[in-house]
PDB file of C-alpha atoms in Angstrom:
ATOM      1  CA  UNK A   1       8.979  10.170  13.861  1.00 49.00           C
ATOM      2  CA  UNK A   2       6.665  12.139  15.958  1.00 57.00           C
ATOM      3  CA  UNK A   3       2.819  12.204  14.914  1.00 59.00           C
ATOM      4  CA  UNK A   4      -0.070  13.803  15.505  1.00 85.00           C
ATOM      5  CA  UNK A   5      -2.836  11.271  14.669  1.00 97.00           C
ATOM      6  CA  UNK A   6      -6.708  12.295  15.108  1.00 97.00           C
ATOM      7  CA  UNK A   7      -7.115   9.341  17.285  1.00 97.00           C
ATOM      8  CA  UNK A   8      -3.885   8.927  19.720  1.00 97.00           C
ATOM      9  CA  UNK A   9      -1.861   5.790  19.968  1.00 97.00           C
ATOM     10  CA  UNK A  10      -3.331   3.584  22.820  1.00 97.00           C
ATOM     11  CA  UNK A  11      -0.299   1.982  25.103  1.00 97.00           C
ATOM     12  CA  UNK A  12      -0.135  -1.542  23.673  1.00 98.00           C
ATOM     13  CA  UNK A  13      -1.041  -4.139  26.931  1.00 97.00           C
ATOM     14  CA  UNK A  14      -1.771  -7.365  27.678  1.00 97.00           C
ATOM     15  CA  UNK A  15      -0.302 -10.863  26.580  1.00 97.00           C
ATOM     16  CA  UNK A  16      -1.876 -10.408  23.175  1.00 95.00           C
ATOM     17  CA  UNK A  17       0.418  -6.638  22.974  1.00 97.00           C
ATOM     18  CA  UNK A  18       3.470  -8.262  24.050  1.00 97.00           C
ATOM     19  CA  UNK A  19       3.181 -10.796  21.566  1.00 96.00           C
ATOM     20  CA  UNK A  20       1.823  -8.554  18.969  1.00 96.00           C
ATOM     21  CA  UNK A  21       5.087  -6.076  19.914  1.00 97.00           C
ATOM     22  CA  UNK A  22       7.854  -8.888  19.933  1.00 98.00           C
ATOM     23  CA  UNK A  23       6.546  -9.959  16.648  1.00 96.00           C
ATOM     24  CA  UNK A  24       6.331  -6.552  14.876  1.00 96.00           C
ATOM     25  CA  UNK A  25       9.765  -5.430  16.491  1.00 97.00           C
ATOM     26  CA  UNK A  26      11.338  -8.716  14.991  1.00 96.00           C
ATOM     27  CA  UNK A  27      10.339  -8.020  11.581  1.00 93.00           C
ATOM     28  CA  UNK A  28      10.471  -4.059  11.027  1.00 93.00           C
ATOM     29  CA  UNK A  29      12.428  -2.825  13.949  1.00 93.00           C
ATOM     30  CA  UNK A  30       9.879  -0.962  16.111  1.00 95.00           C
ATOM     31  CA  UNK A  31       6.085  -0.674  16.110  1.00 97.00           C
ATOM     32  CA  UNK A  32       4.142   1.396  14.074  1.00 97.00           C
ATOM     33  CA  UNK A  33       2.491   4.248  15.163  1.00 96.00           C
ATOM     34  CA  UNK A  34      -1.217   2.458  13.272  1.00 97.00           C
ATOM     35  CA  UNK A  35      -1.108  -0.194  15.675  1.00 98.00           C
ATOM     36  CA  UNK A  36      -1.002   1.985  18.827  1.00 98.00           C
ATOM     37  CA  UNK A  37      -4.075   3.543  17.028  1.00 98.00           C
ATOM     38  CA  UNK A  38      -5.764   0.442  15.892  1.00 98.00           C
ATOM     39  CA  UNK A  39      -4.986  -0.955  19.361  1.00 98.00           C
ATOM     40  CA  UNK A  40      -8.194   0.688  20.814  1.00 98.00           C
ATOM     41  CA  UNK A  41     -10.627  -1.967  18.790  1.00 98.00           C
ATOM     42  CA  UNK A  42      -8.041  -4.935  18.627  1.00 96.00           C
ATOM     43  CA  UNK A  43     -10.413  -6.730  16.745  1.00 97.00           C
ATOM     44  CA  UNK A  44     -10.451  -4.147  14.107  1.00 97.00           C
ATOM     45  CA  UNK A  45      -6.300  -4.465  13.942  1.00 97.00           C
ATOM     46  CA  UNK A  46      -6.744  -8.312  13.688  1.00 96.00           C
ATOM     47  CA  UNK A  47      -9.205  -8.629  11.373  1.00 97.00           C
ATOM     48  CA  UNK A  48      -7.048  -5.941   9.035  1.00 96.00           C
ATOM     49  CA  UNK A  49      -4.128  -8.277   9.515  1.00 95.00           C
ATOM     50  CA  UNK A  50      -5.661 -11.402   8.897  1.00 96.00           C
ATOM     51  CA  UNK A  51      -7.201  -9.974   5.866  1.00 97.00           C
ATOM     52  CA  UNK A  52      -3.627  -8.759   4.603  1.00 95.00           C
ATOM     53  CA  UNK A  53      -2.182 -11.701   5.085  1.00 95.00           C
ATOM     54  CA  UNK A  54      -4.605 -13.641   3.362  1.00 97.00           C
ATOM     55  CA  UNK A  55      -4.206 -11.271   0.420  1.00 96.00           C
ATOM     56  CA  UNK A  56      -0.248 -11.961   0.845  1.00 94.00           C
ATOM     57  CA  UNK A  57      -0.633 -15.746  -0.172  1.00 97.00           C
ATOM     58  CA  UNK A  58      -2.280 -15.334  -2.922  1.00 98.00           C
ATOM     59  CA  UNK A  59       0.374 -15.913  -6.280  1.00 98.00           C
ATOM     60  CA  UNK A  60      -2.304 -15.401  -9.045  1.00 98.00           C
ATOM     61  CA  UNK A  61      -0.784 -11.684  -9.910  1.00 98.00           C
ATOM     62  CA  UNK A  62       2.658 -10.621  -9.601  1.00 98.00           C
ATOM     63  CA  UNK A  63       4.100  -9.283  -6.718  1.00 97.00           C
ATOM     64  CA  UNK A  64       5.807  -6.154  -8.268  1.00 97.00           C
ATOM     65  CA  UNK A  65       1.729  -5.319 -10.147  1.00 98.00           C
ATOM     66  CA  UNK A  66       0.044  -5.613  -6.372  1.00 98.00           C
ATOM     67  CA  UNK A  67       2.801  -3.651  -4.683  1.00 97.00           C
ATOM     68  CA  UNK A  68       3.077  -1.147  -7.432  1.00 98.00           C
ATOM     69  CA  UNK A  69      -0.957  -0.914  -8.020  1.00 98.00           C
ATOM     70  CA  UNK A  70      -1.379  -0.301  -3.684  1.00 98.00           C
ATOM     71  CA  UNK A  71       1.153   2.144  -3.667  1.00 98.00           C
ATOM     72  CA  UNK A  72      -0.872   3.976  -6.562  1.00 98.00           C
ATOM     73  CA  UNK A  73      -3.796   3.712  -4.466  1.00 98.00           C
ATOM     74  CA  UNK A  74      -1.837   5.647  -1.631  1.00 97.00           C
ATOM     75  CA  UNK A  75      -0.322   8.012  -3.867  1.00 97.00           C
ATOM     76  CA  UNK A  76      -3.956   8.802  -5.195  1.00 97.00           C
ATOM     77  CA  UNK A  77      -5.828   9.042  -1.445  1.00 97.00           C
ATOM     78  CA  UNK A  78      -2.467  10.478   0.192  1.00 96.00           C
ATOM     79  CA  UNK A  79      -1.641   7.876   2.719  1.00 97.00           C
ATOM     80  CA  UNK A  80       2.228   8.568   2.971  1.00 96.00           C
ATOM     81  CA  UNK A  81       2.100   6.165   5.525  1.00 96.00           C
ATOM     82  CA  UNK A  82       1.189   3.012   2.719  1.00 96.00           C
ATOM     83  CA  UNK A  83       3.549   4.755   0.477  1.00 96.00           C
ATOM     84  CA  UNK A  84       6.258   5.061   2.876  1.00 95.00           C
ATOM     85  CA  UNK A  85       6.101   1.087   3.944  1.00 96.00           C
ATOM     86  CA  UNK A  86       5.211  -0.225   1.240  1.00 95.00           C
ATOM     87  CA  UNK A  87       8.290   1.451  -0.555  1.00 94.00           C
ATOM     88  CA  UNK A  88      10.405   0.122   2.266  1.00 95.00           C
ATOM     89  CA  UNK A  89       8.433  -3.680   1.839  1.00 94.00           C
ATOM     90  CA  UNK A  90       9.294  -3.626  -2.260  1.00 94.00           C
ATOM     91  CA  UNK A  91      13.253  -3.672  -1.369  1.00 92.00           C
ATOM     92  CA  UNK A  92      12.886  -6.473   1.590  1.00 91.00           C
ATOM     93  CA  UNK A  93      11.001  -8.659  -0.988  1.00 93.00           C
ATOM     94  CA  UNK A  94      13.871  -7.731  -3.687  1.00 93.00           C
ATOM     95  CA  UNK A  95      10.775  -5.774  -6.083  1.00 95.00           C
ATOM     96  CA  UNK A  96      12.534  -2.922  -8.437  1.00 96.00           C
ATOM     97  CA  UNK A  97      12.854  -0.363  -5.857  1.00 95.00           C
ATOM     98  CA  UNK A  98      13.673   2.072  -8.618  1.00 95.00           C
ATOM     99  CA  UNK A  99      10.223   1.550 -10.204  1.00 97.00           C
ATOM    100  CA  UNK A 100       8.406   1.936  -6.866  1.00 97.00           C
ATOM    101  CA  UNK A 101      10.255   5.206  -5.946  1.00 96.00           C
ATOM    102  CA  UNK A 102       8.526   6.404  -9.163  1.00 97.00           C
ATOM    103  CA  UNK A 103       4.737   5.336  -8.132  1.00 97.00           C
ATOM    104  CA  UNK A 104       3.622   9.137  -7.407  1.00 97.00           C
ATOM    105  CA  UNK A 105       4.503  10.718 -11.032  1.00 97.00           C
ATOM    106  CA  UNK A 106       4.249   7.109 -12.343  1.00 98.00           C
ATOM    107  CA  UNK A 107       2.477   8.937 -15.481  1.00 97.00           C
ATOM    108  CA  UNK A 108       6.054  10.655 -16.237  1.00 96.00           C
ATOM    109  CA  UNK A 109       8.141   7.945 -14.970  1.00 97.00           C
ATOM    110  CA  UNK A 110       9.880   6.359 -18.093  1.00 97.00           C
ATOM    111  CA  UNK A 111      10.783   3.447 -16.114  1.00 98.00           C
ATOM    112  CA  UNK A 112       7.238   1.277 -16.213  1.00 98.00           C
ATOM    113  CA  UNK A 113       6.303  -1.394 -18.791  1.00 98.00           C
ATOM    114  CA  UNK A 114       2.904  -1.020 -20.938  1.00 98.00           C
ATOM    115  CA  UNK A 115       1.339  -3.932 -18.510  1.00 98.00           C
ATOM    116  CA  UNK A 116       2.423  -1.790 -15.142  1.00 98.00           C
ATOM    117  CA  UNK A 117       0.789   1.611 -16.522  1.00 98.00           C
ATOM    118  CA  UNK A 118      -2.081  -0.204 -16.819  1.00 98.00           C
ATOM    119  CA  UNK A 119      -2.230  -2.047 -13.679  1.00 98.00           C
ATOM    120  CA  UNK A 120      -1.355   1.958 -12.127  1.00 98.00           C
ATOM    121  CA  UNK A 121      -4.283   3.357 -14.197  1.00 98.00           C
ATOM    122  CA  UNK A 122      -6.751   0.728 -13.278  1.00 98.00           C
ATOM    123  CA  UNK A 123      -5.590   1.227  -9.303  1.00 98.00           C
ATOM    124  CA  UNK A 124      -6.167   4.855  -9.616  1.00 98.00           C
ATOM    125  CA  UNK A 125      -9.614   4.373 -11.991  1.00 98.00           C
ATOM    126  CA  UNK A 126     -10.963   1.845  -9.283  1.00 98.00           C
ATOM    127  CA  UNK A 127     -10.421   4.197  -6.537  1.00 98.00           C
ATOM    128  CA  UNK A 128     -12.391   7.298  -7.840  1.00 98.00           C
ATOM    129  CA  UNK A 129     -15.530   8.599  -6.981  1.00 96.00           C
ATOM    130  CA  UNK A 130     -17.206   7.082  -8.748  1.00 97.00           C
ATOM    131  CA  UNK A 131     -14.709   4.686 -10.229  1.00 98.00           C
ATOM    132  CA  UNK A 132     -13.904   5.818 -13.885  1.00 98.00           C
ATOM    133  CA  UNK A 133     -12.539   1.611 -14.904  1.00 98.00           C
ATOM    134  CA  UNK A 134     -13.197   1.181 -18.399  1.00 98.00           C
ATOM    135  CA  UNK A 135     -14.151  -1.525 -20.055  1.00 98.00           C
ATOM    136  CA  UNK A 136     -10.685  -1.277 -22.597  1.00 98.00           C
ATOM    137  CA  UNK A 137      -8.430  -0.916 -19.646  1.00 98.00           C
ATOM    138  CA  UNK A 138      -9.976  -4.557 -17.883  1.00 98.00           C
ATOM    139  CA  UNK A 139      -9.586  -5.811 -21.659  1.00 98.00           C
ATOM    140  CA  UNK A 140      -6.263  -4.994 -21.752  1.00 98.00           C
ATOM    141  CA  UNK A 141      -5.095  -6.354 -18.327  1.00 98.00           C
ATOM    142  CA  UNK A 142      -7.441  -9.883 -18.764  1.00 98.00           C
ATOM    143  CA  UNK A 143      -5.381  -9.907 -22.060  1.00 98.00           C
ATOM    144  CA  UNK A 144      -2.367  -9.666 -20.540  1.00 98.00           C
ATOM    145  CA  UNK A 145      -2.728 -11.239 -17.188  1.00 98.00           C
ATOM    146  CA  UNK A 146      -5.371 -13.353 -17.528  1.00 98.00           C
ATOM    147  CA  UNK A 147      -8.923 -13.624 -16.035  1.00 98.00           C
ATOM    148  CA  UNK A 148      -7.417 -14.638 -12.126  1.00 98.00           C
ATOM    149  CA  UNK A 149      -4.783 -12.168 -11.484  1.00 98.00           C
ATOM    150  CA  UNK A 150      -7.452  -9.541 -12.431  1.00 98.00           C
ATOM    151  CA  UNK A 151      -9.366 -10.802  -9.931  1.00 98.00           C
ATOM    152  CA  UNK A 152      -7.032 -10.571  -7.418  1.00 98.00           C
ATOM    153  CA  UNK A 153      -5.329  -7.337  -8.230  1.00 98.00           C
ATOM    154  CA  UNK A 154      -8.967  -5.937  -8.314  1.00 98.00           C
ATOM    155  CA  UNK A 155      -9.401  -7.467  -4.961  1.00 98.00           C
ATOM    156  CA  UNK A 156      -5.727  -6.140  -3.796  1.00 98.00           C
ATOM    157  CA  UNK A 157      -6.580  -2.194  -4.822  1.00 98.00           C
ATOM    158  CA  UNK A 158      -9.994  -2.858  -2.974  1.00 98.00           C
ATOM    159  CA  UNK A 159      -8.205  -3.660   0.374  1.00 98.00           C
ATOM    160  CA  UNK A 160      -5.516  -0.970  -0.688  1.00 98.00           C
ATOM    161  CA  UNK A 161      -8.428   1.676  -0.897  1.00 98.00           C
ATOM    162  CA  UNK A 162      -9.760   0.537   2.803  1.00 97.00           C
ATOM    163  CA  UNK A 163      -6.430   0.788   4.520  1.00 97.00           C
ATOM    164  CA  UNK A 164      -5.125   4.316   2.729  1.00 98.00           C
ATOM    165  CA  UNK A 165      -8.310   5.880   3.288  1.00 98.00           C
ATOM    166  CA  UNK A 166      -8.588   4.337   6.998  1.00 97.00           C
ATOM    167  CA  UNK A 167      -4.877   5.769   7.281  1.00 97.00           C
ATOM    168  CA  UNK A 168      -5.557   9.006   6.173  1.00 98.00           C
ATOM    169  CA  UNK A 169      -9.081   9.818   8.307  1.00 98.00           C
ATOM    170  CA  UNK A 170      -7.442   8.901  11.294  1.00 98.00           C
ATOM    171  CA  UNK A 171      -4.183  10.884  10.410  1.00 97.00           C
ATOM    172  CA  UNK A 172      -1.916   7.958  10.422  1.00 97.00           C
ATOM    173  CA  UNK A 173       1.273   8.905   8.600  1.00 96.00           C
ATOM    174  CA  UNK A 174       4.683   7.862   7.613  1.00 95.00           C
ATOM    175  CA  UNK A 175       6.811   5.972  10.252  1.00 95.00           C
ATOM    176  CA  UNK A 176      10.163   6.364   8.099  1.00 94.00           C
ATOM    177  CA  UNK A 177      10.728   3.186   7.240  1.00 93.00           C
ATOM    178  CA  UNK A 178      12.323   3.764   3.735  1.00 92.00           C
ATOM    179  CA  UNK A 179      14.744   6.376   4.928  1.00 91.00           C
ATOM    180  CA  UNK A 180      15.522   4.169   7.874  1.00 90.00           C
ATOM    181  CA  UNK A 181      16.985   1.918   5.640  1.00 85.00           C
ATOM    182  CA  UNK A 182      18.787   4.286   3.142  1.00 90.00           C
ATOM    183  CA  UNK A 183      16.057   4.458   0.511  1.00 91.00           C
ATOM    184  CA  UNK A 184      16.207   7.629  -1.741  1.00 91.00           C
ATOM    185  CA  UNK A 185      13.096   9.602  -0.800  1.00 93.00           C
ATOM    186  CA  UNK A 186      10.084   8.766  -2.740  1.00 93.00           C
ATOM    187  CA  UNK A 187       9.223  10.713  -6.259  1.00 93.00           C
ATOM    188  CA  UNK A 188       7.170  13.743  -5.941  1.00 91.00           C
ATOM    189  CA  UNK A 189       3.371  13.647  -7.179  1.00 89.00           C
ATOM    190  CA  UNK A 190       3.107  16.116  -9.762  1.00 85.00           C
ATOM    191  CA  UNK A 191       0.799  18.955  -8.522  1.00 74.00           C
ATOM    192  CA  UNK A 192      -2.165  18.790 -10.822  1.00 54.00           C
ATOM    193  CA  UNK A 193      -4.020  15.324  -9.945  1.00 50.00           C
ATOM    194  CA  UNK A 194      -3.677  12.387 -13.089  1.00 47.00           C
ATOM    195  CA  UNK A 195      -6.860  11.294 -13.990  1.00 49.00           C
TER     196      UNK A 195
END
């Protein structure tokens, strides 16, 4: 897909850029358009990598709740690019692609449990400004998740919040991932904002 970003893709060199390349190529098929941008501060690119990984290994909260809650988070900011992979991510790691299609009119959606509409509300309350969380809707969720996936997701929609909003300022958008692979385009966010 051709971009304009605010910031344009650096060429990716070195030993480090090979490596970085071969890797990314192996898993998704060609190299996103954000690393060519986050390639002029490397250490900005690894630290955002290490940190996602980190957040990947952690099992307190459900897969499907963090994948669903980030792509709320994008949905909410406008970072098609998070949307767009993350979408593609929920079907590699056999999530409920269905449900994920339906993140951007999630409020309409009849497809989400009680516990995911709340997870989706607290993603979009914690990334207000200023966040609008409620003391009911963190009941709710420590009810029903327990005090350590709360934790986490909180910590999940945090990191969700610094990448969509990094995405967006520097204009990074979607790479096509989903339709690559033959996903049905992603649900269209009703017009007036849900808040």
């Amino acid at each position: 897909m051709a971009h304009t970003t605010r910031i344009p893709p650096a060429e990716i060199t070195g030993v480090r850029g090979a490596l970085i390349k071969r890797m990314i190529e192996k898993k998704l098929g060609k190299v996103p358009t954000a690393v060519g941008v986050y390639w002029h501060n490397p250490r900005v690119l690894f630290a955002s990598f290490g940190l996602g990984g980190k957040l990947r290994k952690w099992d307190a909260c459900d897969e499907s709740l963090k994948s669903f809650a980030h792509m709320a988070v994008a949905s909410l900011v406008g970072c098609t690019w998070c949307l767009d992979f993350n979408y593609f991510e929920s079907r590699n790691r056999g999530l409920d692609v269905e449900k994920a299609r339906e993140i951007p009119r999630w409020r309409e959606a009849d497809v989400f449990t009680a516990v995911e509409r709340d997870v989706l509300e607290y993603a979009e309350a914690m990334s207000q400004t200023p966040p609008t969380v409620t003391d009911e809707l963190v009941d709710r969720l420590h009810t029903a998740l327990g005090p350590s996936a709360v934790v986490e997701l909180t910590s999940v929609i945090a990191f969700a919040n610094m990448s969509t909003r990094g995405n967006v300022a520097l204009g990074i958008e979607s790479d096509g991932f989903a339709a690559a692979c033959g996903l049905r385009p992603l649900a269209e966010r009703p017009k007036v904002a849900s808040v």
